[in-house]
CSV table of C-alpha atoms in Angstrom, one decimal:
chain,number,residue,atom,x,y,z
A,1,MET,CA,-8.1,-44.5,18.7
A,2,ASP,CA,-4.6,-44.3,19.9
A,3,ARG,CA,-3.7,-47.5,18.0
A,4,VAL,CA,-5.1,-46.1,14.8
A,5,MET,CA,-3.6,-42.5,15.3
A,6,HIS,CA,-0.2,-44.0,16.0
A,7,LYS,CA,-0.1,-45.9,12.6
A,8,VAL,CA,-0.6,-42.4,11.0
A,9,GLY,CA,2.1,-41.0,13.1
A,10,LEU,CA,-0.2,-38.8,15.3
A,11,HIS,CA,-0.9,-38.9,19.1
A,12,GLY,CA,-4.2,-40.5,20.4
A,13,ARG,CA,-5.2,-37.0,21.8
A,14,SER,CA,-5.0,-35.7,18.0
A,15,PHE,CA,-8.4,-37.3,17.4
A,16,ILE,CA,-10.5,-34.9,19.0
A,17,PRO,CA,-8.8,-31.7,17.4
A,18,MET,CA,-9.1,-33.4,14.0
A,19,ILE,CA,-12.8,-34.0,14.6
A,20,LEU,CA,-13.3,-30.4,15.7
A,21,GLY,CA,-11.5,-29.3,12.6
A,22,PHE,CA,-14.5,-30.4,10.6
A,23,GLY,CA,-16.6,-28.0,12.6
A,24,CYS,CA,-14.0,-25.1,12.4
A,25,ASN,CA,-10.3,-25.2,12.2
A,26,ILE,CA,-9.7,-22.6,14.8
A,27,PRO,CA,-11.2,-24.6,17.7
A,28,GLY,CA,-9.5,-27.6,16.4
A,29,ILE,CA,-6.2,-25.8,16.5
A,30,MET,CA,-6.8,-24.6,20.1
A,31,ALA,CA,-7.7,-27.9,21.2
A,32,CYS,CA,-4.3,-28.9,20.4
A,33,ARG,CA,-3.3,-27.4,23.8
A,34,THR,CA,-4.1,-30.7,25.5
A,35,ILE,CA,-1.2,-32.5,23.7
A,36,GLU,CA,1.9,-32.5,25.9
A,37,ASN,CA,4.5,-33.4,23.3
A,38,PRO,CA,5.7,-30.4,21.2
A,39,ARG,CA,6.2,-32.5,18.1
A,40,ASP,CA,2.8,-34.3,18.3
A,41,ARG,CA,1.3,-30.8,19.0
A,42,LEU,CA,2.9,-29.2,16.1
A,43,THR,CA,2.0,-32.2,13.8
A,44,THR,CA,-1.7,-31.9,14.7
A,45,VAL,CA,-1.7,-28.1,14.2
A,46,LEU,CA,-0.3,-28.4,10.9
A,47,ILE,CA,-2.5,-31.1,9.5
A,48,ASN,CA,-5.8,-29.6,11.1
A,49,PRO,CA,-6.4,-27.2,8.2
A,50,PHE,CA,-6.6,-30.2,5.8
A,51,MET,CA,-10.0,-31.0,7.7
A,52,SER,CA,-12.6,-29.5,5.6
A,53,CYS,CA,-14.6,-27.0,7.9
A,54,GLY,CA,-18.3,-26.0,7.4
A,55,ALA,CA,-17.2,-22.5,6.1
A,56,ARG,CA,-15.7,-24.5,3.0
A,57,LEU,CA,-18.9,-26.2,2.1
A,58,PRO,CA,-20.4,-23.4,0.0
A,59,ILE,CA,-17.3,-23.1,-1.9
A,60,PHE,CA,-17.3,-26.8,-2.6
A,61,VAL,CA,-20.9,-26.8,-3.6
A,62,LEU,CA,-20.0,-23.9,-5.9
A,63,LEU,CA,-17.0,-25.6,-7.4
A,64,ALA,CA,-18.9,-28.9,-7.8
A,65,GLY,CA,-22.1,-27.2,-9.4
A,66,THR,CA,-19.8,-25.2,-11.9
A,67,PHE,CA,-17.5,-27.8,-13.2
A,68,PHE,CA,-19.2,-31.1,-12.3
A,69,THR,CA,-23.0,-30.8,-13.0
A,70,ALA,CA,-23.9,-34.4,-13.1
A,71,ASN,CA,-22.4,-35.8,-9.8
A,72,GLN,CA,-22.2,-32.7,-7.5
A,73,GLY,CA,-23.0,-34.6,-4.4
A,74,LEU,CA,-20.2,-37.1,-5.0
A,75,VAL,CA,-17.8,-34.4,-5.9
A,76,VAL,CA,-18.4,-32.5,-2.6
A,77,PHE,CA,-18.0,-35.8,-0.6
A,78,SER,CA,-14.9,-36.7,-2.6
A,79,MET,CA,-13.5,-33.2,-1.4
A,80,TYR,CA,-13.9,-34.3,2.2
A,81,ILE,CA,-12.4,-37.6,1.7
A,82,ILE,CA,-9.5,-36.2,-0.3
A,83,GLY,CA,-8.8,-33.7,2.5
A,84,ILE,CA,-8.8,-36.6,5.1
A,85,PHE,CA,-6.3,-38.6,3.0
A,86,VAL,CA,-3.9,-35.5,2.4
A,87,ALA,CA,-3.9,-34.9,6.0
A,88,ILE,CA,-2.9,-38.5,6.7
A,89,ILE,CA,-0.2,-38.4,4.0
A,90,MET,CA,1.1,-35.1,5.3
A,91,ALA,CA,1.0,-36.4,9.0
A,92,LEU,CA,3.2,-39.2,7.9
A,93,ILE,CA,5.5,-37.0,5.9
A,94,PHE,CA,5.8,-34.6,8.8
A,95,ARG,CA,6.7,-37.2,11.3
A,96,LYS,CA,9.0,-39.0,8.9
A,97,VAL,CA,10.9,-36.0,7.5
A,98,ILE,CA,10.6,-32.9,9.4
A,99,LEU,CA,9.4,-33.8,13.1
A,100,LYS,CA,11.4,-37.0,13.7
A,101,GLY,CA,11.0,-38.9,17.0
A,102,PRO,CA,8.7,-41.2,18.7
A,103,SER,CA,5.2,-40.3,19.5
A,104,GLY,CA,3.9,-40.2,23.1
A,105,HIS,CA,1.6,-42.9,24.4
A,106,PHE,CA,-1.9,-42.1,25.4
A,107,VAL,CA,-2.4,-42.8,29.0
A,108,MET,CA,-5.6,-41.7,30.7
A,109,GLU,CA,-6.4,-42.4,34.2
A,110,LEU,CA,-10.2,-43.1,34.8
A,111,PRO,CA,-11.9,-42.8,38.5
A,112,PRO,CA,-13.7,-45.9,39.6
A,113,TYR,CA,-17.2,-46.1,38.3
A,114,ARG,CA,-20.1,-47.1,40.5
A,115,LEU,CA,-23.9,-47.6,39.6
A,116,PRO,CA,-26.0,-44.9,41.0
A,117,THR,CA,-28.7,-45.8,43.3
A,118,ILE,CA,-32.3,-45.5,42.8
A,119,ILE,CA,-32.7,-43.0,45.6
A,120,GLY,CA,-29.9,-40.9,44.4
A,121,VAL,CA,-31.3,-40.8,40.9
A,122,LEU,CA,-34.7,-39.9,42.1
A,123,VAL,CA,-33.6,-37.1,44.3
A,124,HIS,CA,-31.4,-35.7,41.5
A,125,MET,CA,-34.4,-36.0,39.1
A,126,TRP,CA,-36.7,-34.3,41.6
A,127,GLU,CA,-34.3,-31.4,42.1
A,128,ARG,CA,-33.6,-30.8,38.5
A,129,GLY,CA,-37.3,-31.1,37.5
A,130,ARG,CA,-38.3,-28.5,40.2
A,131,LEU,CA,-35.6,-26.1,39.2
A,132,PHE,CA,-36.6,-26.3,35.5
A,133,LEU,CA,-40.4,-25.8,36.4
A,134,ILE,CA,-39.4,-22.8,38.6
A,135,ARG,CA,-37.2,-21.2,35.8
A,136,ALA,CA,-39.9,-22.0,33.1
A,137,GLY,CA,-42.6,-20.6,35.2
A,138,THR,CA,-40.9,-17.1,36.0
């Protein structure tokens, strides 16, 4: 996602706040704390309100039902897509005009992964299953 987000002018870590913005813009904006560069963080905060949150859906449905009686579903879907395109355009404008400068690279260190042993999986399943039955029975 870092490569795609860089083409738009955003940091790779901007993807999760943008996705969270579809549920609610406040957690999406709060998730911007993970972005180190202040310019990238501010750009993400400024375009996050363009992501259509769930609270806007009844308003979209009301407007589509009032003005577009034939294709209501298509109109509501178009409002979501238009919001995404406007966010992309605004991100490009912010990065080129207001918040100039290079965007940082997304580097994430991952721990070495190992396959679990059968015994370890069985012991963990037994402990979790026993704990569930104890809690469910009381």
